[in-house]
Amino acid sequence: MTSSVAAAAPSPAPALSPALSPKVVAPPPQKAADRKVVAAAADEVPNEMHVLAVDDSSVDRAVIAKILRSSKYRVTTVESATRALELLCLGLVPNVNMIITDYWMPGMTGYELLKRVKESSKLKEIPVVIMSSENVPNRISRCLEEGAEDFLLKPVRPSDVSRLCSRIR
Amino acid sequence: MVFMQGFLDEQFNQLEELQDESSPNFVEEVVDLFFKDSSRLLTNIEQAIDKYPQDFYRLDSLVHQFKGSGSSIGALRVKNECSVFKAHCNDRSLEGCRRSFQKIKREHATLKQKLESYFQLLRQVGPREYAVCSRK
C-alpha cells in the first residue's frame, strides 16, 4: 500500500465555494479512506496549516489524519520516513507547518527523520513531533534533545494534538 | 454498548467522538483498516513462529505492530494478550509464544464478530437514534 502524493492519482478536485480564495489548488491525492473527508471539508474555510503525518500503520495514519482534519488542518500522510524526506526535499509538499511522525518504523525511524530535518538548512525550522506507543524516558529525552517539538504517547488523542497545534501556530 | 464492555477501551470512544458529518463512517473504516492489517500480521506471525530457527526479534516486531494498531482502535483484550506474547518473546519461550498466539487469534476473532454485529446494529438503528441513545 503506497501513499502517493505525486501527480498520478485521478481524484477529482472538490468544488470550492466562491467565498474561498480564487486560487484553485488541487488537494493532495488521498487514499480512498481519506477522500470523503477532503471533499466534505471543501465547504469550510481552509486553514493554512499543513501537517505531514508519517506512520507505517494504516490505522494510525487514518486516526491522526482525522484528528488533524477535525481541527481544520490540511494533512498529507505518508507511510515511511524515506518517502517523507523525498517529498520534503523535492518540494512536493510545500508549506509544511509541522511534521508528526511515528518513532518506530521499518527502514528509517522517526528519530532519524527528525535528525535529517534538523540538519537540513531548508527544513530545520519545521517543528517535528514524535509519536510512540512506548514510554521510554531515554527515547523521549533523546528526541527532545535532537530538537523534537514534542513527544506524544500512542494512542494519540484529539486533546494531545490540539494542545500541540495551539503552540505551533 | 454493554456487550462490548471489556473488549474495547476508551480509545474506541475517542474514535466515535471523531466521527462526524464529513466522515460518517469513520469508525467502521478505521476498524476495517485494522482487520485488513491484522489478518496479514497474523499470517506473518504464524509463519515466523513455525520457522526454525526462531527469530524472536522479528516475532516481537510483528506483534508490536499488531499491538499498536489494536491499541489505536481500543482493542483492549487483543492489546493485553499481545503484551503477554511480547513477554514470552523476551524470555525466548517458544511454547509461551505459541500459547499466547492462540489466545490472540481467539480474541481477534471474537472482537471481529462483535464489531461486525455492532456496526450492523448501528445500521439498523440509524445514526440519529444511536446518537440520541449514546448521549444518555
mmCIF file of C-alpha atoms in Angstrom:
data_model
loop_
_atom_site.group_PDB
_atom_site.id
_atom_site.type_symbol
_atom_site.label_atom_id
_atom_site.label_comp_id
_atom_site.label_asym_id
_atom_site.label_seq_id
_atom_site.Cartn_x
_atom_site.Cartn_y
_atom_site.Cartn_z
ATOM 1 C CA MET A 1 0.000 0.000 0.000
ATOM 2 C CA THR A 2 1.778 3.118 -1.160
ATOM 3 C CA SER A 3 0.598 6.589 -0.449
ATOM 4 C CA SER A 4 1.211 8.710 -3.477
ATOM 5 C CA VAL A 5 1.414 12.422 -3.271
ATOM 6 C CA ALA A 6 2.878 12.761 -6.748
ATOM 7 C CA ALA A 7 0.518 13.730 -9.518
ATOM 8 C CA ALA A 8 -0.704 10.296 -10.583
ATOM 9 C CA ALA A 9 -3.935 9.869 -8.609
ATOM 10 C CA PRO A 10 -7.073 10.733 -10.551
ATOM 11 C CA SER A 11 -9.165 12.043 -7.642
ATOM 12 C CA PRO A 12 -11.288 14.997 -8.759
ATOM 13 C CA ALA A 13 -10.669 18.356 -7.107
ATOM 14 C CA PRO A 14 -13.569 19.171 -4.782
ATOM 15 C CA ALA A 15 -15.745 22.110 -5.788
ATOM 16 C CA LEU A 16 -14.647 25.131 -3.783
ATOM 17 C CA SER A 17 -17.261 27.641 -2.774
ATOM 18 C CA PRO A 18 -16.835 31.097 -4.377
ATOM 19 C CA ALA A 19 -16.199 32.625 -0.952
ATOM 20 C CA LEU A 20 -12.817 30.952 -0.839
ATOM 21 C CA SER A 21 -9.526 32.117 -2.223
ATOM 22 C CA PRO A 22 -9.555 32.362 -6.010
ATOM 23 C CA LYS A 23 -6.526 30.079 -6.296
ATOM 24 C CA VAL A 24 -7.865 26.651 -7.097
ATOM 25 C CA VAL A 25 -5.430 24.260 -5.544
ATOM 26 C CA ALA A 26 -5.882 20.567 -6.190
ATOM 27 C CA PRO A 27 -5.825 18.752 -2.888
ATOM 28 C CA PRO A 28 -3.071 16.181 -2.362
ATOM 29 C CA PRO A 29 -4.405 12.886 -3.743
ATOM 30 C CA GLN A 30 -5.975 10.933 -0.925
ATOM 31 C CA LYS A 31 -6.336 7.256 -0.328
ATOM 32 C CA ALA A 32 -9.908 6.005 -0.631
ATOM 33 C CA ALA A 33 -10.446 6.119 3.095
ATOM 34 C CA ASP A 34 -9.493 9.782 3.158
ATOM 35 C CA ARG A 35 -11.128 11.077 0.051
ATOM 36 C CA LYS A 36 -14.572 11.741 1.514
ATOM 37 C CA VAL A 37 -13.130 13.881 4.261
ATOM 38 C CA VAL A 38 -11.322 16.177 1.844
ATOM 39 C CA ALA A 39 -14.397 16.639 -0.366
ATOM 40 C CA ALA A 40 -16.658 17.498 2.546
ATOM 41 C CA ALA A 41 -14.158 19.852 4.154
ATOM 42 C CA ALA A 42 -14.027 21.963 0.994
ATOM 43 C CA ASP A 43 -17.092 23.892 2.138
ATOM 44 C CA GLU A 44 -15.234 25.280 5.103
ATOM 45 C CA VAL A 45 -12.592 27.956 5.004
ATOM 46 C CA PRO A 46 -9.307 26.090 4.649
ATOM 47 C CA ASN A 47 -6.862 26.511 7.463
ATOM 48 C CA GLU A 48 -3.406 27.424 6.214
ATOM 49 C CA MET A 49 -1.689 24.911 8.450
ATOM 50 C CA HIS A 50 -0.383 21.902 6.634
ATOM 51 C CA VAL A 51 0.752 18.858 8.546
ATOM 52 C CA LEU A 52 2.790 15.984 7.190
ATOM 53 C CA ALA A 53 1.933 12.801 9.082
ATOM 54 C CA VAL A 54 4.317 9.856 8.846
ATOM 55 C CA ASP A 55 3.380 6.377 10.066
ATOM 56 C CA ASP A 56 3.795 2.892 8.678
ATOM 57 C CA SER A 57 0.484 1.793 10.199
ATOM 58 C CA SER A 58 -2.543 2.477 8.005
ATOM 59 C CA VAL A 59 -4.762 2.517 11.091
ATOM 60 C CA ASP A 60 -2.644 5.152 12.796
ATOM 61 C CA ARG A 61 -2.415 7.258 9.654
ATOM 62 C CA ALA A 62 -6.202 7.272 9.404
ATOM 63 C CA VAL A 63 -6.607 8.250 13.041
ATOM 64 C CA ILE A 64 -4.007 11.003 13.125
ATOM 65 C CA ALA A 65 -5.265 12.407 9.828
ATOM 66 C CA LYS A 66 -8.815 12.528 11.142
ATOM 67 C CA ILE A 67 -7.782 14.166 14.385
ATOM 68 C CA LEU A 68 -5.892 16.849 12.476
ATOM 69 C CA ARG A 69 -8.593 17.415 9.881
ATOM 70 C CA SER A 70 -11.178 17.778 12.632
ATOM 71 C CA SER A 71 -9.085 20.719 13.773
ATOM 72 C CA LYS A 72 -9.204 22.031 10.218
ATOM 73 C CA TYR A 73 -5.626 21.282 9.275
ATOM 74 C CA ARG A 74 -4.656 20.143 5.859
ATOM 75 C CA VAL A 75 -2.980 16.744 6.142
ATOM 76 C CA THR A 76 -0.686 14.764 3.907
ATOM 77 C CA THR A 77 0.002 11.230 5.072
ATOM 78 C CA VAL A 78 2.972 9.092 4.087
ATOM 79 C CA GLU A 79 3.906 5.626 5.190
ATOM 80 C CA SER A 80 7.641 5.979 5.584
ATOM 81 C CA ALA A 81 10.267 8.451 6.723
ATOM 82 C CA THR A 82 12.172 7.924 3.486
ATOM 83 C CA ARG A 83 9.140 8.931 1.485
ATOM 84 C CA ALA A 84 8.570 11.911 3.750
ATOM 85 C CA LEU A 85 12.119 13.148 3.132
ATOM 86 C CA GLU A 86 11.784 12.627 -0.579
ATOM 87 C CA LEU A 87 8.648 14.718 -0.708
ATOM 88 C CA LEU A 88 10.077 17.424 1.515
ATOM 89 C CA CYS A 89 13.353 17.697 -0.375
ATOM 90 C CA LEU A 90 11.706 17.626 -3.773
ATOM 91 C CA GLY A 91 9.324 20.361 -2.692
ATOM 92 C CA LEU A 92 6.295 18.166 -3.346
ATOM 93 C CA VAL A 93 4.728 19.057 -0.027
ATOM 94 C CA PRO A 94 5.104 22.811 0.099
ATOM 95 C CA ASN A 95 4.422 24.891 3.186
ATOM 96 C CA VAL A 96 4.545 22.134 5.751
ATOM 97 C CA ASN A 97 3.915 23.713 9.136
ATOM 98 C CA MET A 98 4.508 20.596 11.167
ATOM 99 C CA ILE A 99 5.717 17.040 10.792
ATOM 100 C CA ILE A 100 4.234 14.415 13.051
ATOM 101 C CA THR A 101 5.902 11.060 12.880
ATOM 102 C CA ASP A 102 5.855 7.643 14.450
ATOM 103 C CA TYR A 103 9.092 6.772 16.196
ATOM 104 C CA TRP A 104 9.453 3.147 15.285
ATOM 105 C CA MET A 105 9.144 2.401 11.588
ATOM 106 C CA PRO A 106 10.902 -0.111 9.375
ATOM 107 C CA GLY A 107 13.752 1.440 7.403
ATOM 108 C CA MET A 108 14.323 4.979 8.601
ATOM 109 C CA THR A 109 12.955 5.665 12.075
ATOM 110 C CA GLY A 110 11.127 8.806 13.118
ATOM 111 C CA TYR A 111 14.173 9.717 15.166
ATOM 112 C CA GLU A 112 16.381 9.583 12.080
ATOM 113 C CA LEU A 113 13.847 11.645 10.192
ATOM 114 C CA LEU A 114 13.940 14.198 12.991
ATOM 115 C CA LYS A 115 17.719 14.397 12.762
ATOM 116 C CA ARG A 116 17.708 14.791 8.992
ATOM 117 C CA VAL A 117 15.121 17.531 9.175
ATOM 118 C CA LYS A 118 17.049 19.420 11.842
ATOM 119 C CA GLU A 119 20.286 19.039 9.896
ATOM 120 C CA SER A 120 18.760 20.468 6.756
ATOM 121 C CA SER A 121 19.001 24.216 6.319
ATOM 122 C CA LYS A 122 15.868 24.081 4.197
ATOM 123 C CA LEU A 123 13.768 22.050 6.642
ATOM 124 C CA LYS A 124 15.112 22.672 10.131
ATOM 125 C CA GLU A 125 12.539 25.291 11.080
ATOM 126 C CA ILE A 126 9.693 22.808 10.692
ATOM 127 C CA PRO A 127 8.529 21.561 14.100
ATOM 128 C CA VAL A 128 8.728 17.793 14.380
ATOM 129 C CA VAL A 129 6.566 15.826 16.778
ATOM 130 C CA ILE A 130 7.327 12.211 17.596
ATOM 131 C CA MET A 131 4.659 9.626 18.452
ATOM 132 C CA SER A 132 5.386 6.339 20.116
ATOM 133 C CA SER A 133 3.457 3.525 21.725
ATOM 134 C CA GLU A 134 6.312 3.050 24.190
ATOM 135 C CA ASN A 135 7.002 5.259 27.160
ATOM 136 C CA VAL A 136 10.804 5.117 27.241
ATOM 137 C CA PRO A 137 12.274 8.094 29.110
ATOM 138 C CA ASN A 138 15.668 7.813 27.339
ATOM 139 C CA ARG A 139 13.962 7.839 23.995
ATOM 140 C CA ILE A 140 11.853 10.837 24.899
ATOM 141 C CA SER A 141 14.786 12.893 26.123
ATOM 142 C CA ARG A 142 16.917 11.958 23.114
ATOM 143 C CA CYS A 143 14.198 13.141 20.786
ATOM 144 C CA LEU A 144 13.712 16.383 22.657
ATOM 145 C CA GLU A 145 17.476 16.967 22.713
ATOM 146 C CA GLU A 146 17.577 16.398 18.989
ATOM 147 C CA GLY A 147 15.053 19.196 18.595
ATOM 148 C CA ALA A 148 11.662 17.497 18.632
ATOM 149 C CA GLU A 149 8.854 19.864 19.437
ATOM 150 C CA ASP A 150 7.026 17.282 21.494
ATOM 151 C CA PHE A 151 6.659 13.588 22.119
ATOM 152 C CA LEU A 152 3.203 12.014 22.160
ATOM 153 C CA LEU A 153 2.309 8.626 23.532
ATOM 154 C CA LYS A 154 0.062 6.481 21.399
ATOM 155 C CA PRO A 155 -2.784 6.033 21.068
ATOM 156 C CA VAL A 156 -2.896 9.713 20.245
ATOM 157 C CA ARG A 157 -5.974 11.651 21.282
ATOM 158 C CA PRO A 158 -7.537 14.793 19.923
ATOM 159 C CA SER A 159 -6.657 16.645 23.142
ATOM 160 C CA ASP A 160 -2.939 15.831 22.690
ATOM 161 C CA VAL A 161 -2.989 17.232 19.214
ATOM 162 C CA SER A 162 -4.965 20.394 19.908
ATOM 163 C CA ARG A 163 -2.591 21.216 22.747
ATOM 164 C CA LEU A 164 0.276 20.866 20.292
ATOM 165 C CA CYS A 165 -1.192 22.841 17.462
ATOM 166 C CA SER A 166 -2.096 25.838 19.583
ATOM 167 C CA ARG A 167 1.612 26.152 20.421
ATOM 168 C CA ILE A 168 2.836 25.806 16.911
ATOM 169 C CA ARG A 169 0.651 28.362 15.233
ATOM 170 C CA MET B 1 -22.567 -0.639 24.165
ATOM 171 C CA VAL B 2 -22.834 -3.077 27.039
ATOM 172 C CA PHE B 3 -21.964 -6.153 25.008
ATOM 173 C CA MET B 4 -18.641 -4.615 24.026
ATOM 174 C CA GLN B 5 -17.527 -3.996 27.593
ATOM 175 C CA GLY B 6 -14.188 -5.472 28.369
ATOM 176 C CA PHE B 7 -13.354 -5.840 24.695
ATOM 177 C CA LEU B 8 -12.858 -2.191 23.919
ATOM 178 C CA ASP B 9 -11.381 0.647 25.908
ATOM 179 C CA GLU B 10 -11.668 4.421 25.947
ATOM 180 C CA GLN B 11 -9.797 4.764 22.666
ATOM 181 C CA PHE B 12 -12.822 3.381 20.820
ATOM 182 C CA ASN B 13 -14.952 6.141 22.347
ATOM 183 C CA GLN B 14 -12.403 8.676 21.176
ATOM 184 C CA LEU B 15 -12.808 7.376 17.641
ATOM 185 C CA GLU B 16 -16.583 7.589 17.885
ATOM 186 C CA GLU B 17 -16.303 11.187 19.001
ATOM 187 C CA LEU B 18 -14.205 11.977 15.961
ATOM 188 C CA GLN B 19 -16.883 10.650 13.641
ATOM 189 C CA ASP B 20 -18.916 13.475 12.123
ATOM 190 C CA GLU B 21 -20.891 14.503 9.048
ATOM 191 C CA SER B 22 -17.741 14.861 6.982
ATOM 192 C CA SER B 23 -16.784 11.262 7.711
ATOM 193 C CA PRO B 24 -19.921 9.498 8.897
ATOM 194 C CA ASN B 25 -18.375 6.023 8.666
ATOM 195 C CA PHE B 26 -15.033 6.893 10.152
ATOM 196 C CA VAL B 27 -15.059 4.326 12.954
ATOM 197 C CA GLU B 28 -16.060 1.459 10.711
ATOM 198 C CA GLU B 29 -13.449 2.482 8.141
ATOM 199 C CA VAL B 30 -10.692 2.501 10.719
ATOM 200 C CA VAL B 31 -11.867 -0.837 12.090
ATOM 201 C CA ASP B 32 -11.806 -2.237 8.552
ATOM 202 C CA LEU B 33 -8.241 -0.991 8.130
ATOM 203 C CA PHE B 34 -7.340 -2.721 11.353
ATOM 204 C CA PHE B 35 -8.764 -6.077 10.300
ATOM 205 C CA LYS B 36 -7.139 -5.834 6.906
ATOM 206 C CA ASP B 37 -3.779 -5.157 8.541
ATOM 207 C CA SER B 38 -4.263 -7.655 11.305
ATOM 208 C CA SER B 39 -5.025 -10.661 9.112
ATOM 209 C CA ARG B 40 -1.784 -10.022 7.238
ATOM 210 C CA LEU B 41 0.138 -9.666 10.500
ATOM 211 C CA LEU B 42 -1.402 -12.803 11.994
ATOM 212 C CA THR B 43 -0.292 -14.799 8.957
ATOM 213 C CA ASN B 44 3.222 -13.392 9.228
ATOM 214 C CA ILE B 45 3.366 -14.122 12.937
ATOM 215 C CA GLU B 46 2.208 -17.685 12.380
ATOM 216 C CA GLN B 47 4.887 -18.193 9.757
ATOM 217 C CA ALA B 48 7.536 -16.684 11.993
ATOM 218 C CA ILE B 49 6.561 -18.934 14.890
ATOM 219 C CA ASP B 50 6.835 -22.045 12.753
ATOM 220 C CA LYS B 51 10.122 -21.026 11.265
ATOM 221 C CA TYR B 52 13.271 -22.636 12.574
ATOM 222 C CA PRO B 53 15.487 -21.254 13.987
ATOM 223 C CA GLN B 54 13.108 -18.821 15.658
ATOM 224 C CA ASP B 55 13.726 -15.171 15.157
ATOM 225 C CA PHE B 56 12.336 -13.705 18.378
ATOM 226 C CA TYR B 57 13.339 -10.241 17.325
ATOM 227 C CA ARG B 58 11.167 -10.423 14.240
ATOM 228 C CA LEU B 59 8.337 -12.031 16.182
ATOM 229 C CA ASP B 60 8.452 -9.255 18.722
ATOM 230 C CA SER B 61 8.478 -6.658 15.979
ATOM 231 C CA LEU B 62 5.424 -8.183 14.269
ATOM 232 C CA VAL B 63 3.451 -8.429 17.491
ATOM 233 C CA HIS B 64 4.488 -4.903 18.355
ATOM 234 C CA GLN B 65 2.858 -3.673 15.156
ATOM 235 C CA PHE B 66 -0.224 -5.739 15.852
ATOM 236 C CA LYS B 67 -0.431 -4.422 19.386
ATOM 237 C CA GLY B 68 -0.008 -0.868 18.145
ATOM 238 C CA SER B 69 -2.872 -0.884 15.700
ATOM 239 C CA GLY B 70 -5.052 -2.822 18.132
ATOM 240 C CA SER B 71 -4.411 -0.184 20.716
ATOM 241 C CA SER B 72 -5.300 2.542 18.215
ATOM 242 C CA ILE B 73 -8.811 1.183 17.839
ATOM 243 C CA GLY B 74 -9.220 0.438 21.528
ATOM 244 C CA ALA B 75 -8.963 -3.349 21.249
ATOM 245 C CA LEU B 76 -8.209 -3.883 24.914
ATOM 246 C CA ARG B 77 -8.094 -7.654 25.199
ATOM 247 C CA VAL B 78 -6.108 -8.067 21.996
ATOM 248 C CA LYS B 79 -3.647 -5.444 23.169
ATOM 249 C CA ASN B 80 -3.215 -7.113 26.556
ATOM 250 C CA GLU B 81 -2.635 -10.526 25.062
ATOM 251 C CA CYS B 82 -0.009 -9.002 22.758
ATOM 252 C CA SER B 83 1.831 -7.754 25.838
ATOM 253 C CA VAL B 84 1.860 -11.301 27.172
ATOM 254 C CA PHE B 85 3.211 -12.519 23.854
ATOM 255 C CA LYS B 86 5.957 -9.921 23.891
ATOM 256 C CA ALA B 87 6.978 -11.034 27.382
ATOM 257 C CA HIS B 88 7.345 -14.584 26.072
ATOM 258 C CA CYS B 89 9.466 -13.312 23.180
ATOM 259 C CA ASN B 90 11.629 -11.538 25.672
ATOM 260 C CA ASP B 91 12.040 -14.795 27.603
ATOM 261 C CA ARG B 92 12.646 -16.587 24.302
ATOM 262 C CA SER B 93 9.908 -19.012 25.227
ATOM 263 C CA LEU B 94 8.577 -20.548 22.042
ATOM 264 C CA GLU B 95 5.957 -22.538 23.893
ATOM 265 C CA GLY B 96 4.782 -19.408 25.648
ATOM 266 C CA CYS B 97 4.589 -17.624 22.305
ATOM 267 C CA ARG B 98 2.556 -20.411 20.758
ATOM 268 C CA ARG B 99 0.044 -20.450 23.607
ATOM 269 C CA SER B 100 -0.254 -16.719 23.612
ATOM 270 C CA PHE B 101 -0.671 -16.620 19.864
ATOM 271 C CA GLN B 102 -3.649 -18.977 20.073
ATOM 272 C CA LYS B 103 -5.238 -16.587 22.562
ATOM 273 C CA ILE B 104 -4.517 -13.610 20.354
ATOM 274 C CA LYS B 105 -6.211 -15.331 17.432
ATOM 275 C CA ARG B 106 -9.266 -16.133 19.554
ATOM 276 C CA GLU B 107 -9.536 -12.621 20.936
ATOM 277 C CA HIS B 108 -9.100 -11.216 17.466
ATOM 278 C CA ALA B 109 -11.855 -13.440 16.019
ATOM 279 C CA THR B 110 -14.228 -12.617 18.870
ATOM 280 C CA LEU B 111 -13.585 -8.922 18.504
ATOM 281 C CA LYS B 112 -14.220 -9.105 14.787
ATOM 282 C CA GLN B 113 -17.555 -10.824 15.332
ATOM 283 C CA LYS B 114 -18.614 -8.373 17.987
ATOM 284 C CA LEU B 115 -17.701 -5.354 15.941
ATOM 285 C CA GLU B 116 -19.480 -6.706 12.897
ATOM 286 C CA SER B 117 -22.620 -7.149 14.972
ATOM 287 C CA TYR B 118 -22.157 -3.724 16.459
ATOM 288 C CA PHE B 119 -21.942 -1.956 13.120
ATOM 289 C CA GLN B 120 -24.860 -3.951 11.817
ATOM 290 C CA LEU B 121 -26.881 -2.861 14.806
ATOM 291 C CA LEU B 122 -25.946 0.752 14.174
ATOM 292 C CA ARG B 123 -27.110 0.494 10.593
ATOM 293 C CA GLN B 124 -30.451 -0.911 11.706
ATOM 294 C CA VAL B 125 -30.975 1.573 14.472
ATOM 295 C CA GLY B 126 -29.901 4.503 12.312
ATOM 296 C CA PRO B 127 -27.280 7.098 13.164
ATOM 297 C CA ARG B 128 -29.650 9.652 14.666
ATOM 298 C CA GLU B 129 -31.223 7.119 17.010
ATOM 299 C CA TYR B 130 -27.798 5.959 18.002
ATOM 300 C CA ALA B 131 -26.642 9.491 18.651
ATOM 301 C CA VAL B 132 -29.608 10.052 20.929
ATOM 302 C CA CYS B 133 -29.080 6.792 22.782
ATOM 303 C CA SER B 134 -25.346 7.183 23.169
ATOM 304 C CA ARG B 135 -25.685 10.566 24.855
ATOM 305 C CA LYS B 136 -27.945 9.170 27.566
#
